[in-house]
Each structure stands twice: as structure tokens, then as C-alpha cells.
Coordinates of C-alpha atoms and ligand atoms in Angstrom, one line a residue:
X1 CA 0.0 0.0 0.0
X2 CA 1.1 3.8 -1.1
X3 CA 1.1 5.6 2.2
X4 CA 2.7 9.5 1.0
X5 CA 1.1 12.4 -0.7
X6 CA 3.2 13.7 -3.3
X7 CA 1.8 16.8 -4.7
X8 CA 3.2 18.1 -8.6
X9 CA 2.1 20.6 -11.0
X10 CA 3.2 24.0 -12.2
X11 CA 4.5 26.7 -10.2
X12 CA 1.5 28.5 -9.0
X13 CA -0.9 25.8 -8.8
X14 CA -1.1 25.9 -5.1
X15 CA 0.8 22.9 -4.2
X16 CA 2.6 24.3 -0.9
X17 CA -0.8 25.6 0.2
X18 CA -3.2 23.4 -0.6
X19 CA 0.2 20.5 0.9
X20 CA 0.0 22.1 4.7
X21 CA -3.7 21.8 4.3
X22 CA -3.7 17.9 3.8
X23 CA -0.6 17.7 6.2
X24 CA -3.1 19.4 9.0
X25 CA -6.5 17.5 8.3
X26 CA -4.6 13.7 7.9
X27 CA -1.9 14.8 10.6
X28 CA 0.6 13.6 8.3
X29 CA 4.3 15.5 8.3
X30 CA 4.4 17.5 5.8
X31 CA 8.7 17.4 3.6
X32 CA 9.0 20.1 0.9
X33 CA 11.4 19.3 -1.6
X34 CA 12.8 22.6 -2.3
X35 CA 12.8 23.4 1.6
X36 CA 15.0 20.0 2.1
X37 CA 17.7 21.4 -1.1
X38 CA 17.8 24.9 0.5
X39 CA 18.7 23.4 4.0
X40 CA 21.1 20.8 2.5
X41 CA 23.1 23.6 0.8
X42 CA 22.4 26.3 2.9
X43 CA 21.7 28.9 -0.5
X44 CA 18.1 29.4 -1.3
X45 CA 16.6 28.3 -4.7
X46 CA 17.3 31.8 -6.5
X47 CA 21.0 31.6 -5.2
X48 CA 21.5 27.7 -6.7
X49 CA 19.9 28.8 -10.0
X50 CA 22.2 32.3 -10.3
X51 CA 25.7 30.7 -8.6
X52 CA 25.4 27.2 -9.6
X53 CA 22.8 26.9 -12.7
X54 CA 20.0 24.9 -13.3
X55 CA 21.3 21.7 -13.9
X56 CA 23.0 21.6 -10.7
X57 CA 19.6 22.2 -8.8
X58 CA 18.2 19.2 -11.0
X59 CA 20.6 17.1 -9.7
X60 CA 20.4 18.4 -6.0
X61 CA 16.6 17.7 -7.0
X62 CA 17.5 14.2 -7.9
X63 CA 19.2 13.5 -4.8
X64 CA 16.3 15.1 -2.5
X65 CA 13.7 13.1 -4.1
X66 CA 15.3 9.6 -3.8
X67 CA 15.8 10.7 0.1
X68 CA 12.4 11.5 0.0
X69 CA 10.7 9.0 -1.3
X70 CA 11.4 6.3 0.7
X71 CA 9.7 7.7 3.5
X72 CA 6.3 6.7 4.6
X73 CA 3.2 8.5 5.7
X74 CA 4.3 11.6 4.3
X75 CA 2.9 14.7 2.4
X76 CA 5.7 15.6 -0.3
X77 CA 5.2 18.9 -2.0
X78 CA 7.3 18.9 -5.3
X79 CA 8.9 21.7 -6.9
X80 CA 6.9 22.4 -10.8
X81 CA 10.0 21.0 -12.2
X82 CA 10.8 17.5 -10.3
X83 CA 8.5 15.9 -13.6
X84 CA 11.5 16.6 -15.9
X85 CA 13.6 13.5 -14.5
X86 CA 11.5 10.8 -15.4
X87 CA 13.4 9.0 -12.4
X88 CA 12.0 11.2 -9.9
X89 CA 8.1 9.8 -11.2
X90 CA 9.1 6.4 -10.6
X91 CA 11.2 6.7 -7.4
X92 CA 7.9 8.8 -5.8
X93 CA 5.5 6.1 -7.5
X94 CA 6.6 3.4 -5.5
X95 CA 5.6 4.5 -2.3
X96 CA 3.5 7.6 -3.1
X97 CA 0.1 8.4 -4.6
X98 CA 0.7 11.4 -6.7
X99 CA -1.9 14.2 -6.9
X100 CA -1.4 16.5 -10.2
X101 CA -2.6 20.3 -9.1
X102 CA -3.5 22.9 -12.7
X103 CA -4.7 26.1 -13.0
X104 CA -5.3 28.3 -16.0
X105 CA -2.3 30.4 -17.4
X106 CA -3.8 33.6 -15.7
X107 CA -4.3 32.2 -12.6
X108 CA -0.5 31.1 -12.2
X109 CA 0.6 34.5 -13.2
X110 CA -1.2 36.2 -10.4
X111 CA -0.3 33.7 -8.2
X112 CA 3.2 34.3 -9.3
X113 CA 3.9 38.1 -10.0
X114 CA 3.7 38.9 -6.3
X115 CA 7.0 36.7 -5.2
X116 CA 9.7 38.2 -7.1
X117 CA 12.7 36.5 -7.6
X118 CA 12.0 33.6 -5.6
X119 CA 10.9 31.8 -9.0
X120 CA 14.4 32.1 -11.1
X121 CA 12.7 30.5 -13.8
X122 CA 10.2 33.3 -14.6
X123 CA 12.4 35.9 -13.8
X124 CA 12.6 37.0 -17.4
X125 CA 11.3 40.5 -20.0
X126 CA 8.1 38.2 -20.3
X127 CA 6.6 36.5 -17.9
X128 CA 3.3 35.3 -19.2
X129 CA 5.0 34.0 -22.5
X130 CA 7.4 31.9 -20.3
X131 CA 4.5 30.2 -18.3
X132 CA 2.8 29.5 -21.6
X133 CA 6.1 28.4 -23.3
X134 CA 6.6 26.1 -20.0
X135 CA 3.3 24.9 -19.4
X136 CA 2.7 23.6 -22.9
X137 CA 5.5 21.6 -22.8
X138 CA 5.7 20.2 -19.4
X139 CA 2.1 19.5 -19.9
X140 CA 2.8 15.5 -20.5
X141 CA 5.2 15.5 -18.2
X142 CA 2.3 16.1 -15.8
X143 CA 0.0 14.2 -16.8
X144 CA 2.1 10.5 -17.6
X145 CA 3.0 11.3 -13.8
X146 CA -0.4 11.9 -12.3
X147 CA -2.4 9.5 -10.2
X148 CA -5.0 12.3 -9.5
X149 CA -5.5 15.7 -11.0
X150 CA -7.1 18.1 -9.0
X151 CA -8.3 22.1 -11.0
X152 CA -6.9 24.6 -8.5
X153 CA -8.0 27.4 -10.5
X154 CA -11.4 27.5 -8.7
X155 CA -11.4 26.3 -5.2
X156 CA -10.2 27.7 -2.3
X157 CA -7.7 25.9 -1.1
X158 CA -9.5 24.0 1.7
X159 CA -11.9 22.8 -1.0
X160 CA -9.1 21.4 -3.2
X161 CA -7.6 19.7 -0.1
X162 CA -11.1 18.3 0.4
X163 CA -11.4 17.1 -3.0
X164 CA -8.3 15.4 -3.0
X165 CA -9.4 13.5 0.5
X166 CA -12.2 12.6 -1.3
X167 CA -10.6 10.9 -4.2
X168 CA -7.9 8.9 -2.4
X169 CA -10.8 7.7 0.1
X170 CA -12.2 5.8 -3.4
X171 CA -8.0 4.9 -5.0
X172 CA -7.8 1.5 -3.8
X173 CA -3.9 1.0 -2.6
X174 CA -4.1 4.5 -0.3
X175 CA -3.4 3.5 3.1
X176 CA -5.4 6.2 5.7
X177 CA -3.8 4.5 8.7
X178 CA -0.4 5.2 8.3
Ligands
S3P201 C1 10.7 25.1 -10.5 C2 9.7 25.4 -9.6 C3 10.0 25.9 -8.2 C4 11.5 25.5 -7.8 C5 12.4 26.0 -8.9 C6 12.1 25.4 -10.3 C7 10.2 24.7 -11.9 O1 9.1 25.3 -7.2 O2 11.6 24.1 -7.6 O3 12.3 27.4 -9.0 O4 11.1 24.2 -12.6 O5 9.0 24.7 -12.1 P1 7.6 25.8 -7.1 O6 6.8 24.9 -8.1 O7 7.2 25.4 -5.7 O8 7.5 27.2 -7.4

């Protein structure tokens, strides 16, 4: 039996919020991937991305994930790009149920615009063209990793935790107890 929440989707789609929500109404701990690289390195995201580039964070991301997913009875909130390394899906899919969170193009950006420079990736002339540009083609990477998808665009975030209760009380292989 799967016994950890691990929450994906784009940047903006609520999955920090809507993960502390869950990790509150199952009284489950709650391990944020991005949290768990900053602490390991002791540089925030923006700094890894400017000092060290992307593809170090990837791998830091690689390394977090694998520690991460061999836990049990966890809520795991994923960073919008941990779908990239296809071995990051299948090391979480072995002990987690994975819960895909969208939202429309607008919503992200509002979501978005008000923490800058804590997303490196959208720190760019355009914003809007860069979630598009992202979302369309990280779009499958989503979905092939997606147990559940959940609209955030909508709900408040209680709702969405509620919905996603809701659906893993009717997954068969989600274990409540643990
Ligand atoms: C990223 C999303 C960020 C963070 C990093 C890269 C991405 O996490 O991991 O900036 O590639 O989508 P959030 O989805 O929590 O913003």
C-alpha cells in the first residue's frame, strides 16, 4: 500500500498551500522538496539557480527526491519542475500516490507576480509568454506522472484539499492509517 502524498504541478498551482492543508486534516508531516535542497546547501533556490545553474539544482533535485521517497506516511510537495527527470516519477511512485494540481495560465501568473525573484525560472522580460512556453511543454510530463489531477483554478484551497481526501478515500492501494 502507497502511504505519501506527493503533490506536482506548475509553479502556481497551489501545491505548498493546498500540501499544509492535507498535512493538517490527515496529521501527516508535511517534507518540501525545495525546503529540504535549501537546508542541505544552505543557499536558497534563487541563489543555486544564479551561482550554480540549473542543472546543478536538478541534480540536488534528484538526490532530495530519492531521500524522500522512501519515506512513509508523508505529504511531499514537489517543486513544478521534479516531472522533468523521469526517475524522480518512478522513485515517488513506488511509495506515493501522486496528486497533479493545474490552474489556467492567468491564474499562475497572479499567483506568481507577487513573489519576485524567488521563481528564477520566470524571472525573465516576459513572464506570461514563459508560463505558456513552460506549461505547454511540461504538460505530459504532468499528466504520464499523475495519479489524480485536481483544478486549482477554482477552489479555495481547503476545498481542493477536500477534493483530493475525497478521491484517495475511493484509489484503492491508499493506506489512511499510516
Ligand atoms: C521550478 C519550480 C520551483 C522551484 C524551482 C524550479 C520549476 O518550485 O523548484 O524554482 O522548474 O518549475 P515551485 O513549483 O514550488 O515554485
Amino acid at each position: 500500500m502507497k502511504s505519501n502524498i506527493a503533490l506536482i504541478g506548475f509553479m502556481g498551482t497551489g501545491k505548498t498551500a493546498v500540501g499544509h492543508v492535507l498535512a493538517k486534516k490527515l496529521n501527516r508531516p508535511l517534507v518540501e522538496i525545495d525546503s529540504l535542497i535549501e537546508r542541505k546547501v544552505g543557499k536558497s533556490i534563487a541563489d543555486i539557480f544564479r551561482n550554480d545553474g540549473e542543472i546543478t539544482f536538478r541534480e540536488l533535485e534528484i538526490e532530495a527526491v530519492r531521500e524522500t521517497a522512501r519515506e512513509r506516511g508523508k505529504i511531499i510537495v514537489c517543486g513544478g519542475g521534479v516531472v522533468l527527470n523521469a526517475i524522480n516519477i518512478d522513485r515517488l511512485r513506488e511509495n506515493s500516490i501522486i496528486v497533479n494540481l493545474v490552474a489556467s495560465p492567468e491564474i499562475i501568473l497572479k499567483r506568481t507576480s507577487n513573489n519576485e525573484g524567488s521563481r528564477p525560472l520566470l524571472n525573465v522580460d516576459d513572464p506570461v509568454r514563459r508560463i505558456k512556453e513552460l506549461m505547454k511543454f511540461r504538460k505530459p510530463f504532468y499528466e504520464r506522472g499523475a495519479d489524480i489531477t485536481i483544478d486549482t483554478s477554482k477552489p479555495d484551497i481547503n476545498t481542493a484539499a477536500n477534493q483530493i481526501i475525497d478521491r484517495l478515500k475511493s484509489y484503492e492501494g491508499f493506506d489512511f492509517q499510516e
